[in-house]
Amino acid sequence: MEYVRLGYIRKPFGLKGGLRCFSLTDFGKERFKKGNKLSLLNESTNERLDVTVKAFRPSGDFYFLDLEEITSIEQAEELKGYAIEIDKDSAPMPEGYFRFSDLVGCQLQDEKTGECLGVVSDVLDYAVTKTLRIKRENGKDFFVPFHDSFIKDVDLDNKIIKVEVVEGML
């Protein structure tokens, strides 16, 4: 099973096992619907705990999450630092949106010449926009904002991103 990371548990909230979590998803309302199945991952031990969403409340970059299986502050305390994940098949993306993990490994091509400029090695999340880090075969990495004014086409099936090259980009 392949998982998608939705966030991290920061600390308990309230006495009944609520959790304050840091969000990594733009689709919290869809991913945390009541009854959805999630997986909590302890990254240091690879231990997984399957849970069910009881309630969800967004709050900026954070959200508050109640789970059916967690009913006390003591249980919630043990989950600090756990990653919150969902089965990838249970979390389809809306048309025109992409998972950043799917962009890593894509070849960046000049839309006019078809020349390979490098390969996406990371997606950085800055306040204004997402930014692709491009690794060149022989040279320093460079960065491309993941914005419509630069990114002209994303073909995940063939792992190709076409970009409009502007002066100073390379």
Short mmCIF file of N, CA and C in Angstrom, two decimals:
data_model
loop_
_atom_site.label_atom_id
_atom_site.label_comp_id
_atom_site.label_asym_id
_atom_site.label_seq_id
_atom_site.Cartn_x
_atom_site.Cartn_y
_atom_site.Cartn_z
N MET A 1 0.84 -1.18 0.00
CA MET A 1 0.00 0.00 0.00
C MET A 1 0.89 1.24 0.00
N GLU A 2 0.53 2.23 -0.79
CA GLU A 2 1.28 3.47 -0.85
C GLU A 2 0.51 4.55 -0.09
N TYR A 3 1.24 5.30 0.73
CA TYR A 3 0.61 6.31 1.57
C TYR A 3 0.98 7.72 1.13
N VAL A 4 0.09 8.67 1.47
CA VAL A 4 0.31 10.09 1.24
C VAL A 4 0.34 10.76 2.61
N ARG A 5 1.36 11.56 2.85
CA ARG A 5 1.52 12.25 4.13
C ARG A 5 0.59 13.46 4.18
N LEU A 6 -0.19 13.57 5.26
CA LEU A 6 -1.13 14.67 5.43
C LEU A 6 -0.67 15.66 6.49
N GLY A 7 0.21 15.23 7.38
CA GLY A 7 0.67 16.13 8.44
C GLY A 7 1.38 15.37 9.54
N TYR A 8 1.58 16.09 10.66
CA TYR A 8 2.24 15.53 11.84
C TYR A 8 1.47 15.89 13.10
N ILE A 9 1.44 14.99 14.05
CA ILE A 9 0.82 15.26 15.34
C ILE A 9 1.81 16.07 16.16
N ARG A 10 1.37 17.23 16.66
CA ARG A 10 2.22 18.09 17.47
C ARG A 10 2.04 17.83 18.96
N LYS A 11 0.78 17.85 19.43
CA LYS A 11 0.55 17.65 20.86
C LYS A 11 -0.93 17.39 21.11
N PRO A 12 -1.25 16.90 22.32
CA PRO A 12 -2.66 16.69 22.65
C PRO A 12 -3.40 18.03 22.74
N PHE A 13 -4.71 17.94 22.57
CA PHE A 13 -5.55 19.12 22.72
C PHE A 13 -6.80 18.68 23.48
N GLY A 14 -6.95 19.16 24.68
CA GLY A 14 -8.10 18.78 25.51
C GLY A 14 -7.81 17.50 26.28
N LEU A 15 -8.77 17.12 27.11
CA LEU A 15 -8.60 15.96 28.00
C LEU A 15 -9.09 14.65 27.41
N LYS A 16 -9.82 14.72 26.28
CA LYS A 16 -10.43 13.51 25.73
C LYS A 16 -9.68 12.92 24.54
N GLY A 17 -8.41 13.28 24.38
CA GLY A 17 -7.61 12.66 23.34
C GLY A 17 -7.57 13.40 22.02
N GLY A 18 -8.00 14.65 22.00
CA GLY A 18 -7.89 15.43 20.77
C GLY A 18 -6.43 15.69 20.43
N LEU A 19 -6.16 15.98 19.17
CA LEU A 19 -4.79 16.18 18.70
C LEU A 19 -4.65 17.49 17.96
N ARG A 20 -3.59 18.23 18.25
CA ARG A 20 -3.24 19.42 17.47
C ARG A 20 -2.19 18.96 16.47
N CYS A 21 -2.45 19.20 15.17
CA CYS A 21 -1.61 18.65 14.11
C CYS A 21 -1.15 19.75 13.16
N PHE A 22 0.05 19.56 12.60
CA PHE A 22 0.58 20.45 11.57
C PHE A 22 0.16 19.88 10.22
N SER A 23 -0.39 20.73 9.36
CA SER A 23 -0.95 20.28 8.09
C SER A 23 0.06 20.33 6.96
N LEU A 24 0.03 19.28 6.12
CA LEU A 24 0.81 19.23 4.89
C LEU A 24 -0.10 19.07 3.68
N THR A 25 -1.40 19.23 3.87
CA THR A 25 -2.34 19.05 2.77
C THR A 25 -3.15 20.32 2.55
N ASP A 26 -3.47 20.57 1.30
CA ASP A 26 -4.36 21.68 0.94
C ASP A 26 -5.82 21.23 0.91
N PHE A 27 -6.05 19.95 1.17
CA PHE A 27 -7.39 19.39 1.03
C PHE A 27 -7.85 18.74 2.34
N GLY A 28 -7.68 19.46 3.44
CA GLY A 28 -8.02 18.94 4.76
C GLY A 28 -9.47 18.49 4.89
N LYS A 29 -10.39 19.28 4.39
CA LYS A 29 -11.81 18.93 4.52
C LYS A 29 -12.14 17.61 3.83
N GLU A 30 -11.48 17.34 2.71
CA GLU A 30 -11.72 16.09 1.99
C GLU A 30 -10.99 14.92 2.65
N ARG A 31 -9.75 15.15 3.10
CA ARG A 31 -8.95 14.06 3.65
C ARG A 31 -9.37 13.64 5.05
N PHE A 32 -9.97 14.58 5.81
CA PHE A 32 -10.32 14.30 7.20
C PHE A 32 -11.83 14.25 7.44
N LYS A 33 -12.57 13.79 6.45
CA LYS A 33 -14.01 13.62 6.62
C LYS A 33 -14.27 12.58 7.71
N LYS A 34 -15.33 12.81 8.45
CA LYS A 34 -15.72 11.86 9.49
C LYS A 34 -15.88 10.47 8.88
N GLY A 35 -15.24 9.49 9.51
CA GLY A 35 -15.30 8.12 9.03
C GLY A 35 -14.12 7.70 8.16
N ASN A 36 -13.33 8.68 7.66
CA ASN A 36 -12.16 8.33 6.85
C ASN A 36 -11.15 7.53 7.66
N LYS A 37 -10.50 6.60 7.00
CA LYS A 37 -9.46 5.78 7.62
C LYS A 37 -8.11 6.42 7.38
N LEU A 38 -7.32 6.56 8.45
CA LEU A 38 -5.98 7.12 8.38
C LEU A 38 -5.00 6.14 8.98
N SER A 39 -3.73 6.42 8.77
CA SER A 39 -2.66 5.62 9.37
C SER A 39 -1.70 6.57 10.06
N LEU A 40 -1.39 6.29 11.31
CA LEU A 40 -0.41 7.08 12.06
C LEU A 40 0.90 6.31 12.04
N LEU A 41 1.98 6.99 11.70
CA LEU A 41 3.28 6.34 11.55
C LEU A 41 4.29 6.92 12.52
N ASN A 42 4.89 6.04 13.34
CA ASN A 42 6.02 6.41 14.16
C ASN A 42 7.26 6.17 13.30
N GLU A 43 7.87 7.24 12.81
CA GLU A 43 8.97 7.10 11.86
C GLU A 43 10.23 6.47 12.46
N SER A 44 10.39 6.56 13.77
CA SER A 44 11.60 5.97 14.36
C SER A 44 11.48 4.46 14.53
N THR A 45 10.27 3.93 14.66
CA THR A 45 10.09 2.48 14.84
C THR A 45 9.37 1.82 13.67
N ASN A 46 8.84 2.63 12.73
CA ASN A 46 8.01 2.16 11.61
C ASN A 46 6.72 1.49 12.08
N GLU A 47 6.33 1.75 13.30
CA GLU A 47 5.06 1.23 13.83
C GLU A 47 3.91 2.05 13.24
N ARG A 48 2.86 1.36 12.82
CA ARG A 48 1.67 2.01 12.27
C ARG A 48 0.46 1.73 13.15
N LEU A 49 -0.40 2.71 13.23
CA LEU A 49 -1.66 2.57 13.96
C LEU A 49 -2.77 3.05 13.04
N ASP A 50 -3.70 2.16 12.71
CA ASP A 50 -4.82 2.53 11.85
C ASP A 50 -5.92 3.14 12.70
N VAL A 51 -6.43 4.29 12.25
CA VAL A 51 -7.42 5.05 13.03
C VAL A 51 -8.54 5.55 12.12
N THR A 52 -9.61 6.03 12.75
CA THR A 52 -10.79 6.54 12.04
C THR A 52 -11.07 7.96 12.50
N VAL A 53 -11.33 8.87 11.56
CA VAL A 53 -11.62 10.27 11.88
C VAL A 53 -12.98 10.38 12.56
N LYS A 54 -12.97 11.05 13.69
CA LYS A 54 -14.21 11.32 14.44
C LYS A 54 -14.65 12.77 14.21
N ALA A 55 -13.67 13.71 14.21
CA ALA A 55 -13.98 15.13 14.00
C ALA A 55 -12.71 15.84 13.51
N PHE A 56 -12.93 16.93 12.76
CA PHE A 56 -11.83 17.72 12.19
C PHE A 56 -12.20 19.19 12.24
N ARG A 57 -11.24 20.01 12.70
CA ARG A 57 -11.43 21.46 12.72
C ARG A 57 -10.16 22.14 12.21
N PRO A 58 -10.24 22.85 11.06
CA PRO A 58 -9.05 23.54 10.55
C PRO A 58 -8.76 24.81 11.34
N SER A 59 -7.47 25.19 11.38
CA SER A 59 -7.05 26.42 12.05
C SER A 59 -5.72 26.88 11.45
N GLY A 60 -5.77 27.50 10.27
CA GLY A 60 -4.55 27.97 9.60
C GLY A 60 -3.68 26.81 9.15
N ASP A 61 -2.40 26.85 9.51
CA ASP A 61 -1.47 25.77 9.16
C ASP A 61 -1.65 24.55 10.06
N PHE A 62 -2.48 24.67 11.07
CA PHE A 62 -2.72 23.58 12.01
C PHE A 62 -4.17 23.12 11.89
N TYR A 63 -4.46 21.98 12.44
CA TYR A 63 -5.83 21.52 12.55
C TYR A 63 -5.96 20.69 13.81
N PHE A 64 -7.20 20.56 14.25
CA PHE A 64 -7.51 19.76 15.42
C PHE A 64 -8.25 18.52 14.95
N LEU A 65 -7.82 17.38 15.43
CA LEU A 65 -8.31 16.10 14.95
C LEU A 65 -8.71 15.24 16.13
N ASP A 66 -9.91 14.68 16.05
CA ASP A 66 -10.38 13.69 17.03
C ASP A 66 -10.49 12.37 16.30
N LEU A 67 -9.97 11.31 16.93
CA LEU A 67 -9.98 9.97 16.35
C LEU A 67 -10.78 9.03 17.23
N GLU A 68 -11.52 8.13 16.59
CA GLU A 68 -12.36 7.17 17.32
C GLU A 68 -11.55 6.38 18.35
N GLU A 69 -10.35 5.99 17.99
CA GLU A 69 -9.54 5.08 18.81
C GLU A 69 -8.78 5.77 19.94
N ILE A 70 -8.67 7.09 19.90
CA ILE A 70 -7.92 7.84 20.91
C ILE A 70 -8.92 8.58 21.80
N THR A 71 -9.00 8.16 23.07
CA THR A 71 -10.05 8.68 23.95
C THR A 71 -9.53 9.35 25.22
N SER A 72 -8.21 9.46 25.37
CA SER A 72 -7.68 10.10 26.57
C SER A 72 -6.44 10.93 26.22
N ILE A 73 -6.15 11.88 27.09
CA ILE A 73 -4.97 12.72 26.89
C ILE A 73 -3.70 11.87 26.97
N GLU A 74 -3.72 10.81 27.78
CA GLU A 74 -2.56 9.93 27.90
C GLU A 74 -2.27 9.21 26.57
N GLN A 75 -3.30 8.73 25.91
CA GLN A 75 -3.12 8.08 24.60
C GLN A 75 -2.61 9.10 23.57
N ALA A 76 -3.17 10.29 23.60
CA ALA A 76 -2.78 11.34 22.66
C ALA A 76 -1.33 11.75 22.88
N GLU A 77 -0.91 11.83 24.12
CA GLU A 77 0.46 12.21 24.48
C GLU A 77 1.49 11.26 23.84
N GLU A 78 1.16 9.99 23.75
CA GLU A 78 2.07 8.98 23.18
C GLU A 78 2.25 9.14 21.66
N LEU A 79 1.36 9.90 21.02
CA LEU A 79 1.38 10.03 19.56
C LEU A 79 2.13 11.28 19.07
N LYS A 80 2.69 12.07 19.98
CA LYS A 80 3.42 13.27 19.56
C LYS A 80 4.52 12.90 18.56
N GLY A 81 4.56 13.62 17.44
CA GLY A 81 5.57 13.40 16.42
C GLY A 81 5.20 12.38 15.36
N TYR A 82 4.11 11.64 15.56
CA TYR A 82 3.68 10.66 14.56
C TYR A 82 3.27 11.38 13.27
N ALA A 83 3.55 10.77 12.14
CA ALA A 83 3.09 11.27 10.84
C ALA A 83 1.66 10.77 10.62
N ILE A 84 0.85 11.60 9.99
CA ILE A 84 -0.52 11.23 9.65
C ILE A 84 -0.56 10.97 8.15
N GLU A 85 -0.99 9.78 7.78
CA GLU A 85 -1.00 9.39 6.37
C GLU A 85 -2.34 8.78 5.99
N ILE A 86 -2.57 8.74 4.68
CA ILE A 86 -3.79 8.14 4.14
C ILE A 86 -3.38 7.29 2.93
N ASP A 87 -4.11 6.23 2.70
CA ASP A 87 -3.87 5.39 1.52
C ASP A 87 -4.03 6.26 0.27
N LYS A 88 -3.05 6.24 -0.61
CA LYS A 88 -3.05 7.08 -1.81
C LYS A 88 -4.29 6.87 -2.65
N ASP A 89 -4.79 5.63 -2.72
CA ASP A 89 -5.99 5.35 -3.52
C ASP A 89 -7.24 5.98 -2.91
N SER A 90 -7.21 6.29 -1.63
CA SER A 90 -8.35 6.91 -0.94
C SER A 90 -8.30 8.43 -1.01
N ALA A 91 -7.27 8.97 -1.65
CA ALA A 91 -7.08 10.42 -1.66
C ALA A 91 -6.79 10.93 -3.07
N PRO A 92 -7.76 10.80 -3.99
CA PRO A 92 -7.51 11.28 -5.35
C PRO A 92 -7.33 12.80 -5.38
N MET A 93 -6.57 13.26 -6.35
CA MET A 93 -6.34 14.70 -6.51
C MET A 93 -7.35 15.28 -7.48
N PRO A 94 -7.84 16.49 -7.20
CA PRO A 94 -8.73 17.15 -8.16
C PRO A 94 -7.98 17.45 -9.46
N GLU A 95 -8.72 17.60 -10.53
CA GLU A 95 -8.15 17.91 -11.85
C GLU A 95 -7.28 19.15 -11.77
N GLY A 96 -6.07 19.07 -12.32
CA GLY A 96 -5.17 20.22 -12.35
C GLY A 96 -4.29 20.37 -11.13
N TYR A 97 -4.39 19.48 -10.15
CA TYR A 97 -3.56 19.52 -8.95
C TYR A 97 -2.61 18.34 -8.96
N PHE A 98 -1.48 18.50 -8.26
CA PHE A 98 -0.45 17.46 -8.24
C PHE A 98 0.06 17.24 -6.83
N ARG A 99 0.45 16.01 -6.55
CA ARG A 99 1.16 15.73 -5.30
C ARG A 99 2.62 16.09 -5.55
N PHE A 100 3.21 16.79 -4.62
CA PHE A 100 4.60 17.20 -4.80
C PHE A 100 5.51 16.00 -4.89
N SER A 101 5.20 14.94 -4.17
CA SER A 101 6.04 13.74 -4.23
C SER A 101 6.02 13.14 -5.63
N ASP A 102 4.93 13.34 -6.39
CA ASP A 102 4.86 12.82 -7.76
C ASP A 102 5.71 13.64 -8.74
N LEU A 103 6.03 14.89 -8.38
CA LEU A 103 6.84 15.74 -9.26
C LEU A 103 8.33 15.41 -9.16
N VAL A 104 8.75 14.90 -7.99
CA VAL A 104 10.16 14.55 -7.81
C VAL A 104 10.51 13.42 -8.78
N GLY A 105 11.61 13.60 -9.49
CA GLY A 105 12.04 12.62 -10.49
C GLY A 105 11.61 12.97 -11.90
N CYS A 106 10.74 13.97 -12.04
CA CYS A 106 10.32 14.38 -13.38
C CYS A 106 11.45 15.14 -14.08
N GLN A 107 11.52 14.94 -15.38
CA GLN A 107 12.50 15.64 -16.21
C GLN A 107 11.92 17.01 -16.56
N LEU A 108 12.72 18.06 -16.39
CA LEU A 108 12.30 19.41 -16.76
C LEU A 108 12.80 19.69 -18.16
N GLN A 109 11.88 20.05 -19.06
CA GLN A 109 12.24 20.29 -20.46
C GLN A 109 11.86 21.71 -20.87
N ASP A 110 12.71 22.29 -21.71
CA ASP A 110 12.41 23.57 -22.34
C ASP A 110 11.24 23.31 -23.30
N GLU A 111 10.15 24.06 -23.15
CA GLU A 111 8.95 23.81 -23.97
C GLU A 111 9.20 24.08 -25.46
N LYS A 112 10.13 24.95 -25.79
CA LYS A 112 10.37 25.29 -27.19
C LYS A 112 11.33 24.32 -27.87
N THR A 113 12.42 23.95 -27.18
CA THR A 113 13.45 23.12 -27.81
C THR A 113 13.35 21.64 -27.43
N GLY A 114 12.66 21.34 -26.33
CA GLY A 114 12.59 19.97 -25.85
C GLY A 114 13.84 19.53 -25.11
N GLU A 115 14.81 20.45 -24.94
CA GLU A 115 16.06 20.15 -24.25
C GLU A 115 15.80 19.82 -22.78
N CYS A 116 16.46 18.78 -22.29
CA CYS A 116 16.37 18.41 -20.88
C CYS A 116 17.23 19.38 -20.08
N LEU A 117 16.60 20.07 -19.13
CA LEU A 117 17.32 21.04 -18.32
C LEU A 117 17.80 20.45 -17.00
N GLY A 118 17.23 19.32 -16.62
CA GLY A 118 17.57 18.68 -15.35
C GLY A 118 16.39 17.86 -14.86
N VAL A 119 16.51 17.41 -13.61
CA VAL A 119 15.49 16.55 -13.00
C VAL A 119 15.06 17.16 -11.68
N VAL A 120 13.77 17.15 -11.41
CA VAL A 120 13.25 17.68 -10.14
C VAL A 120 13.76 16.81 -9.00
N SER A 121 14.50 17.43 -8.07
CA SER A 121 15.04 16.67 -6.93
C SER A 121 14.28 16.96 -5.65
N ASP A 122 13.53 18.07 -5.61
CA ASP A 122 12.78 18.43 -4.40
C ASP A 122 11.74 19.48 -4.76
N VAL A 123 10.71 19.56 -3.93
CA VAL A 123 9.72 20.62 -4.06
C VAL A 123 9.74 21.38 -2.74
N LEU A 124 10.07 22.66 -2.82
CA LEU A 124 10.19 23.50 -1.63
C LEU A 124 8.91 24.31 -1.47
N ASP A 125 8.47 24.43 -0.24
CA ASP A 125 7.20 25.10 0.06
C ASP A 125 7.47 26.44 0.73
N TYR A 126 7.52 27.49 -0.09
CA TYR A 126 7.70 28.84 0.44
C TYR A 126 6.33 29.49 0.56
N ALA A 127 6.25 30.57 1.31
CA ALA A 127 4.97 31.22 1.58
C ALA A 127 4.23 31.63 0.31
N VAL A 128 4.94 32.20 -0.65
CA VAL A 128 4.29 32.72 -1.84
C VAL A 128 3.93 31.62 -2.83
N THR A 129 4.85 30.72 -3.10
CA THR A 129 4.61 29.68 -4.09
C THR A 129 5.48 28.46 -3.82
N LYS A 130 5.13 27.36 -4.41
CA LYS A 130 5.96 26.16 -4.37
C LYS A 130 7.09 26.36 -5.38
N THR A 131 8.24 25.79 -5.09
CA THR A 131 9.40 25.95 -5.95
C THR A 131 10.05 24.61 -6.20
N LEU A 132 10.36 24.34 -7.47
CA LEU A 132 11.04 23.10 -7.83
C LEU A 132 12.55 23.30 -7.77
N ARG A 133 13.24 22.37 -7.10
CA ARG A 133 14.71 22.35 -7.14
C ARG A 133 15.09 21.41 -8.27
N ILE A 134 15.87 21.92 -9.22
CA ILE A 134 16.25 21.15 -10.39
C ILE A 134 17.73 20.79 -10.31
N LYS A 135 17.99 19.50 -10.37
CA LYS A 135 19.37 19.00 -10.34
C LYS A 135 19.84 18.82 -11.78
N ARG A 136 20.96 19.45 -12.09
CA ARG A 136 21.57 19.31 -13.42
C ARG A 136 22.58 18.19 -13.39
N GLU A 137 22.79 17.59 -14.53
CA GLU A 137 23.77 16.51 -14.63
C GLU A 137 25.18 17.04 -14.37
N ASN A 138 25.50 18.18 -14.96
CA ASN A 138 26.83 18.79 -14.78
C ASN A 138 26.66 20.27 -14.44
N GLY A 139 26.44 20.56 -13.20
CA GLY A 139 26.29 21.96 -12.83
C GLY A 139 25.53 22.12 -11.53
N LYS A 140 25.41 23.38 -11.12
CA LYS A 140 24.71 23.69 -9.88
C LYS A 140 23.20 23.52 -10.06
N ASP A 141 22.53 23.20 -8.96
CA ASP A 141 21.07 23.15 -8.96
C ASP A 141 20.53 24.54 -9.27
N PHE A 142 19.33 24.58 -9.82
CA PHE A 142 18.63 25.84 -9.99
C PHE A 142 17.18 25.65 -9.58
N PHE A 143 16.45 26.75 -9.48
CA PHE A 143 15.10 26.71 -8.93
C PHE A 143 14.11 27.31 -9.92
N VAL A 144 12.92 26.70 -9.96
CA VAL A 144 11.86 27.17 -10.84
C VAL A 144 10.57 27.26 -10.03
N PRO A 145 9.96 28.45 -9.97
CA PRO A 145 8.67 28.55 -9.27
C PRO A 145 7.62 27.67 -9.95
N PHE A 146 6.87 26.93 -9.15
CA PHE A 146 5.80 26.09 -9.70
C PHE A 146 4.57 26.97 -9.89
N HIS A 147 4.63 27.73 -10.98
CA HIS A 147 3.59 28.73 -11.26
C HIS A 147 3.28 28.68 -12.75
N ASP A 148 2.01 28.96 -13.09
CA ASP A 148 1.55 28.91 -14.48
C ASP A 148 2.38 29.77 -15.44
N SER A 149 2.99 30.84 -14.94
CA SER A 149 3.76 31.70 -15.84
C SER A 149 5.05 31.00 -16.30
N PHE A 150 5.50 29.96 -15.59
CA PHE A 150 6.70 29.21 -15.98
C PHE A 150 6.36 27.79 -16.42
N ILE A 151 5.54 27.12 -15.65
CA ILE A 151 5.20 25.71 -15.91
C ILE A 151 4.10 25.68 -16.96
N LYS A 152 4.39 25.06 -18.10
CA LYS A 152 3.44 25.05 -19.21
C LYS A 152 2.70 23.73 -19.34
N ASP A 153 3.31 22.62 -18.88
CA ASP A 153 2.63 21.33 -18.97
C ASP A 153 3.29 20.36 -17.99
N VAL A 154 2.45 19.55 -17.33
CA VAL A 154 2.94 18.51 -16.44
C VAL A 154 2.36 17.19 -16.93
N ASP A 155 3.23 16.28 -17.31
CA ASP A 155 2.84 14.95 -17.79
C ASP A 155 3.41 13.92 -16.81
N LEU A 156 2.62 13.57 -15.80
CA LEU A 156 3.12 12.64 -14.78
C LEU A 156 3.30 11.23 -15.33
N ASP A 157 2.51 10.84 -16.32
CA ASP A 157 2.65 9.50 -16.90
C ASP A 157 4.03 9.29 -17.50
N ASN A 158 4.56 10.33 -18.17
CA ASN A 158 5.87 10.26 -18.79
C ASN A 158 6.96 10.94 -17.97
N LYS A 159 6.57 11.49 -16.80
CA LYS A 159 7.51 12.16 -15.87
C LYS A 159 8.24 13.31 -16.56
N ILE A 160 7.46 14.18 -17.26
CA ILE A 160 8.02 15.33 -17.96
C ILE A 160 7.26 16.59 -17.56
N ILE A 161 8.01 17.63 -17.23
CA ILE A 161 7.44 18.94 -16.97
C ILE A 161 8.04 19.89 -18.00
N LYS A 162 7.16 20.56 -18.75
CA LYS A 162 7.62 21.53 -19.76
C LYS A 162 7.55 22.92 -19.14
N VAL A 163 8.63 23.66 -19.36
CA VAL A 163 8.75 24.97 -18.73
C VAL A 163 9.14 26.02 -19.78
N GLU A 164 8.66 27.25 -19.57
CA GLU A 164 9.09 28.36 -20.40
C GLU A 164 10.36 28.92 -19.78
N VAL A 165 11.45 28.85 -20.51
CA VAL A 165 12.73 29.35 -20.01
C VAL A 165 12.78 30.85 -20.20
N VAL A 166 13.08 31.56 -19.13
CA VAL A 166 13.22 33.02 -19.19
C VAL A 166 14.66 33.40 -18.82
N GLU A 167 15.05 34.56 -19.24
CA GLU A 167 16.42 35.02 -18.97
C GLU A 167 16.70 35.00 -17.47
N GLY A 168 17.84 34.44 -17.09
CA GLY A 168 18.23 34.39 -15.69
C GLY A 168 17.78 33.14 -14.95
N MET A 169 16.94 32.33 -15.59
CA MET A 169 16.44 31.12 -14.93
C MET A 169 17.56 30.10 -14.74
N LEU A 170 18.36 29.91 -15.75
CA LEU A 170 19.40 28.91 -15.71
C LEU A 170 20.66 29.54 -15.22
#
